Short mmCIF file of C-alpha atoms in Angstrom, two decimals:
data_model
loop_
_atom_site.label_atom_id
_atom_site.label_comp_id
_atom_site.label_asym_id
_atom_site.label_seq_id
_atom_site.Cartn_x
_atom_site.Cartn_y
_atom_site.Cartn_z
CA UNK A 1167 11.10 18.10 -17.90
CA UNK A 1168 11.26 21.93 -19.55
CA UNK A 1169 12.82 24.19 -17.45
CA UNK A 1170 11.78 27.85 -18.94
CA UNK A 1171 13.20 29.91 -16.25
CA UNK A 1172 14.84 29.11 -12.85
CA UNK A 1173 11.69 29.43 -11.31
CA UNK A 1174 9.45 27.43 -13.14
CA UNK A 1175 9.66 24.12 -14.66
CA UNK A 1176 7.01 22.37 -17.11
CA UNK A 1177 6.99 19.14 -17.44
CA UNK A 1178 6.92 17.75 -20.85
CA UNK A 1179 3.54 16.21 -22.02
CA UNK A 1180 4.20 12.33 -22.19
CA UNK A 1181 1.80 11.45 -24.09
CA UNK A 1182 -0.73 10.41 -21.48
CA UNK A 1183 -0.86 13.59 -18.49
CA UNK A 1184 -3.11 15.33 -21.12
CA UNK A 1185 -5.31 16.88 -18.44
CA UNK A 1186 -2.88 17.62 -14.98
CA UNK A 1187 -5.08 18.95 -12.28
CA UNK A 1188 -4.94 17.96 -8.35
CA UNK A 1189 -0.98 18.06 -7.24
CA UNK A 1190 0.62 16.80 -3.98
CA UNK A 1191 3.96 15.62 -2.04
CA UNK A 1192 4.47 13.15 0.29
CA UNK A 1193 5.00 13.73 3.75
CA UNK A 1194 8.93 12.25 3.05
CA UNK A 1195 9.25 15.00 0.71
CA UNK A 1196 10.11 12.15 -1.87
CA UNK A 1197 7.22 11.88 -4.55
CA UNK A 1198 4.85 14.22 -5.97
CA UNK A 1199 1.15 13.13 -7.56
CA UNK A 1200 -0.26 15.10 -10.25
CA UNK A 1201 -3.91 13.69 -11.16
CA UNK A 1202 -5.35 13.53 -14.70
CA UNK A 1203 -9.08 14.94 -15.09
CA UNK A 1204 -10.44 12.70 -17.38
CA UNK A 1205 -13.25 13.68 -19.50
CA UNK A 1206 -13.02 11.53 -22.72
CA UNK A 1207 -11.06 14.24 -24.44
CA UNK A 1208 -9.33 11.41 -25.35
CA UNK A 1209 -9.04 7.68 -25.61
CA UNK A 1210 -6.38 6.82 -23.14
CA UNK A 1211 -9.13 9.22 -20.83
CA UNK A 1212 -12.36 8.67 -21.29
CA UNK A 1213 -15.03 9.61 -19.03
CA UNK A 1214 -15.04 7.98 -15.68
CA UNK A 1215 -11.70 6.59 -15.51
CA UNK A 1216 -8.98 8.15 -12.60
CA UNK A 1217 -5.17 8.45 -13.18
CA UNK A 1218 -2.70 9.67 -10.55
CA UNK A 1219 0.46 9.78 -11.57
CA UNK A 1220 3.93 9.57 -9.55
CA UNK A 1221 6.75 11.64 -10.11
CA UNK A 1222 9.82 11.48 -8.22
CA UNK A 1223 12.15 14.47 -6.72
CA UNK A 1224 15.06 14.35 -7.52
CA UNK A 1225 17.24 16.11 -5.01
CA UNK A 1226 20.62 16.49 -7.91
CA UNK A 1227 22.44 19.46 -9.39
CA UNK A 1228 19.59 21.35 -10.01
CA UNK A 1229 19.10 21.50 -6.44
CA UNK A 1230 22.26 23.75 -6.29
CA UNK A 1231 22.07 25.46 -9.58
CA UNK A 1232 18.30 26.69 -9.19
CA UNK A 1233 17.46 26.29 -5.50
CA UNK A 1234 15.03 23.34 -5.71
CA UNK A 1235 14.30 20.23 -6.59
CA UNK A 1236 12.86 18.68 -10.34
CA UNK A 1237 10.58 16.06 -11.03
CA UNK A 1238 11.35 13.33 -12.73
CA UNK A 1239 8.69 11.99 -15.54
CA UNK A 1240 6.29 9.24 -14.49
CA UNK A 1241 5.76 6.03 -16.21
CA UNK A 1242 3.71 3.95 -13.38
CA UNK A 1243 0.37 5.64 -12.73
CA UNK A 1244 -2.47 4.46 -10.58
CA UNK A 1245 -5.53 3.70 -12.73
CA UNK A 1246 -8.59 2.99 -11.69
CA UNK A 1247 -11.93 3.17 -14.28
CA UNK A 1248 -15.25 3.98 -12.08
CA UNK A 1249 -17.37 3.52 -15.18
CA UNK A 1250 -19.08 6.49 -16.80
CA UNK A 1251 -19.99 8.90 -14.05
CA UNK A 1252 -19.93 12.46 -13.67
CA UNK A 1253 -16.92 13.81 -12.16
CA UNK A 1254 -12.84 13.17 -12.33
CA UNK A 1255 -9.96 12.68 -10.39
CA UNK A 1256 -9.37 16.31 -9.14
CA UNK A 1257 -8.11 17.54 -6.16
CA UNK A 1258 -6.32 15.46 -3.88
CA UNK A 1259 -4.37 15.43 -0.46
CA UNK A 1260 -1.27 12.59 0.20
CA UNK A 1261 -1.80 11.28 3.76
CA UNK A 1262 0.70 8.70 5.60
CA UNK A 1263 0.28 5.21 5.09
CA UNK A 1264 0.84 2.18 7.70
CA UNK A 1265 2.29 -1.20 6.79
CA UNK A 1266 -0.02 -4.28 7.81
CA UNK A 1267 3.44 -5.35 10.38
CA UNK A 1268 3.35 -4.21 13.98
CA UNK A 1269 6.49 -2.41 13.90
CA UNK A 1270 5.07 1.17 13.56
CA UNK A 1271 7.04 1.72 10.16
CA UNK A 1272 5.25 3.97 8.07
CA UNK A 1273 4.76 2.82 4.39
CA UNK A 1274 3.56 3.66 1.13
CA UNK A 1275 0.95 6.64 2.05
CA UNK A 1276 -2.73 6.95 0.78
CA UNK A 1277 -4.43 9.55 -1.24
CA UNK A 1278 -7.38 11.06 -0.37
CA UNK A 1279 -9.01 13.22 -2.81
CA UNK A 1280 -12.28 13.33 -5.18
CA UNK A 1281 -12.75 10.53 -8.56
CA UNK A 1282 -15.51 10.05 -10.88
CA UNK A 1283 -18.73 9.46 -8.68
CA UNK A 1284 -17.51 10.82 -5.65
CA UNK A 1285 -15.00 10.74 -2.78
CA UNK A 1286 -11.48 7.81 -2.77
CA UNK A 1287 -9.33 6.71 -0.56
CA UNK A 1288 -5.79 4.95 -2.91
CA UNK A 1289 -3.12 2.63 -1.47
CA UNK A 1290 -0.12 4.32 -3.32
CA UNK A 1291 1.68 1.11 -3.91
CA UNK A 1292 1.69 -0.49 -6.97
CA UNK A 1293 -1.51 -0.72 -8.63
CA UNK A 1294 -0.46 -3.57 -10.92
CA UNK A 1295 0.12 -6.08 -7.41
CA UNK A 1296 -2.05 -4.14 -4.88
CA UNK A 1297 -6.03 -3.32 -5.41
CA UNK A 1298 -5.88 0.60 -5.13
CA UNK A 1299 -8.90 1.85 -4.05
CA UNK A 1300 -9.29 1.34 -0.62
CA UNK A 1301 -12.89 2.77 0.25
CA UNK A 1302 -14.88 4.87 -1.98
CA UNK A 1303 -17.98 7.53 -1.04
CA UNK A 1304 -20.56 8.37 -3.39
CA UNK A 1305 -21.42 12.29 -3.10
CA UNK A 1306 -24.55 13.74 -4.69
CA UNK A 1307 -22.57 16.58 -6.87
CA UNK A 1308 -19.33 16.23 -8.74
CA UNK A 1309 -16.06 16.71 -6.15
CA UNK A 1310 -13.82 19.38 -7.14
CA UNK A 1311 -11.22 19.71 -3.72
CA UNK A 1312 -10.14 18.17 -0.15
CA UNK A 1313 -9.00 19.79 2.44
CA UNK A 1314 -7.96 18.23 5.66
CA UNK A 1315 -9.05 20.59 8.67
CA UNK A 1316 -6.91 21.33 11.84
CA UNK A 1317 -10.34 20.76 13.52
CA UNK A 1318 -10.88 17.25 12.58
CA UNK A 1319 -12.62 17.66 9.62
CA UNK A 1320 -12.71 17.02 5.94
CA UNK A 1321 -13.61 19.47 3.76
CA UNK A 1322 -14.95 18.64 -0.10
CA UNK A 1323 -16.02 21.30 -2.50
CA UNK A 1324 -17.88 20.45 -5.68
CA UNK A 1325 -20.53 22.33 -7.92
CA UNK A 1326 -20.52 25.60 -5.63
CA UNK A 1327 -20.74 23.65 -2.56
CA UNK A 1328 -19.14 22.73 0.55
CA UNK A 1329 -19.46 19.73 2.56
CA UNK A 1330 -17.92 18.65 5.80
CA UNK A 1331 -17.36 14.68 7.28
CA UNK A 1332 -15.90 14.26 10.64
CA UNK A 1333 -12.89 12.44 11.09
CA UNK A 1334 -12.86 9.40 12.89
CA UNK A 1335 -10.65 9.58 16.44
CA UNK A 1336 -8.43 6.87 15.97
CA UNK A 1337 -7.51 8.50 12.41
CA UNK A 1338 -7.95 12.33 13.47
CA UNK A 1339 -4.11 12.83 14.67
CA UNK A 1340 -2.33 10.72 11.11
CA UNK A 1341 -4.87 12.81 8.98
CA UNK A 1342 -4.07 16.48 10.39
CA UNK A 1343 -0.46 16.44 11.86
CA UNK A 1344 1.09 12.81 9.65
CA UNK A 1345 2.04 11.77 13.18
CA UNK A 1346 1.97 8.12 14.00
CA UNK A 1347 2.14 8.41 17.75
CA UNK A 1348 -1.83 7.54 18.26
CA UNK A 1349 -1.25 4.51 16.08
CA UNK A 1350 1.75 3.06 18.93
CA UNK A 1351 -0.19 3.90 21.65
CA UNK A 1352 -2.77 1.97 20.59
CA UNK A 1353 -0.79 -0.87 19.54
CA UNK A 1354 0.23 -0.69 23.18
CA UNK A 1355 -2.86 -0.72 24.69
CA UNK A 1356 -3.65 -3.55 22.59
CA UNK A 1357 -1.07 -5.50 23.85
CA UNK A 1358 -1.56 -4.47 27.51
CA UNK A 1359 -5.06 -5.85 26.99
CA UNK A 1360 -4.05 -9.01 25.30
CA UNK A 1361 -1.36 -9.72 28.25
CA UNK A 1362 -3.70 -9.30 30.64
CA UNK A 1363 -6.73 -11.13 29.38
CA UNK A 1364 -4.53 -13.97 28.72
CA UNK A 1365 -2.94 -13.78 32.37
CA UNK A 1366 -6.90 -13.42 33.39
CA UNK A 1367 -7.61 -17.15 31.65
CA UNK A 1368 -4.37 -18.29 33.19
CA UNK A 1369 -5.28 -17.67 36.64
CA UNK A 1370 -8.84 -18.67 35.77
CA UNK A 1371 -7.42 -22.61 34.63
CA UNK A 1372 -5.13 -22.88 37.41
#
């Protein structure tokens, strides 16, 4: 990192972030993810490959000296190469993540945001032990932005247009607000279900 001034603070090319675009934080307020555009300006980016990186924020002595937080530099990204398509990893949004346990503990969190070809959904973990890209929409003009709407709706701009894709229900509440409440409830209405469909055969054998 390069701080210039107390108010702004560059951070250092490292070699590989050769293109920064999309940035986002966490809903912890722990990490930020700054995508790489790729457009074979280089060969560590060529056209049709997607790189998020992962910075963490640090919360040290620069939080007292200048009022906020630094990043630290990245070394882990997530890379994913969609063959040569129109199109890069762009703008993004960070949405919570659920473990696969049923103990409602929120995990790593997902990215949602537009790639070469389209529209991604990323598992954040990492890359190297955990296939990334988690569902992937083909779009008829190059993404550019994503927007999560208060009105259950995703918006994605690309190529001076504007397109909108409702939300599924069960997903509606994590997407807008990064509340997990809809998640338990249903996990307990899952369970009330279960117990009584199993009481139901029960009383059926006897």
């Amino acid at each position: 990192l390069e701080r210039k001034n107390p108010n702004i603070t560059v951070l250092k090319n490292n070699g590989n972030t050769t293109r920064p675009n999309g940035i986002d934080i966490t809903p912890d307020g722990e990490f930020a993810y700054i995508s790489n555009c790729c457009q074979g300006h280089d060969p560590y980016c060529p056209r049709g490959r997607g790189i998020w990186w992962k910075h963490k924020i640090l919360h040290n002595e620069s939080w007292e000296e200048f009022g906020h937080p630094t990043l630290a530099n990245s070394h882990v990204p997530i890379i994913i190469n969609f063959g040569r398509t129109s199109g890069c990893a762009d703008g993004f949004k960070v949405i919570p993540g659920l473990d696969d346990d049923d103990d409602d503990v929120p995990s790593s969190p997902m990215i949602i945001g537009s790639c070469p070809g389209g529209l991604c959904i990323l598992d954040t973990r990492d890359w190297k032990l955990y296939e990334p890209l988690l569902a992937y929409l083909g779009m008829p003009e190059r993404v550019s932005n994503v927007a999560v709407g208060g009105d259950g709706y995703l918006y994605i701009t690309g190529e001076g247009k504007l397109w909108r894709l409702k939300i599924h229900e069960d997903y509606r509440e994590l997407m807008i607000t990064g509340r997990y409440s809809y998640i338990m409830e249903q996990r307990e209405r899952d369970r009330k279900r279960k117990t009584k469909e199993g009481g139901d055969e029960k009383t059926r054998d006897d």
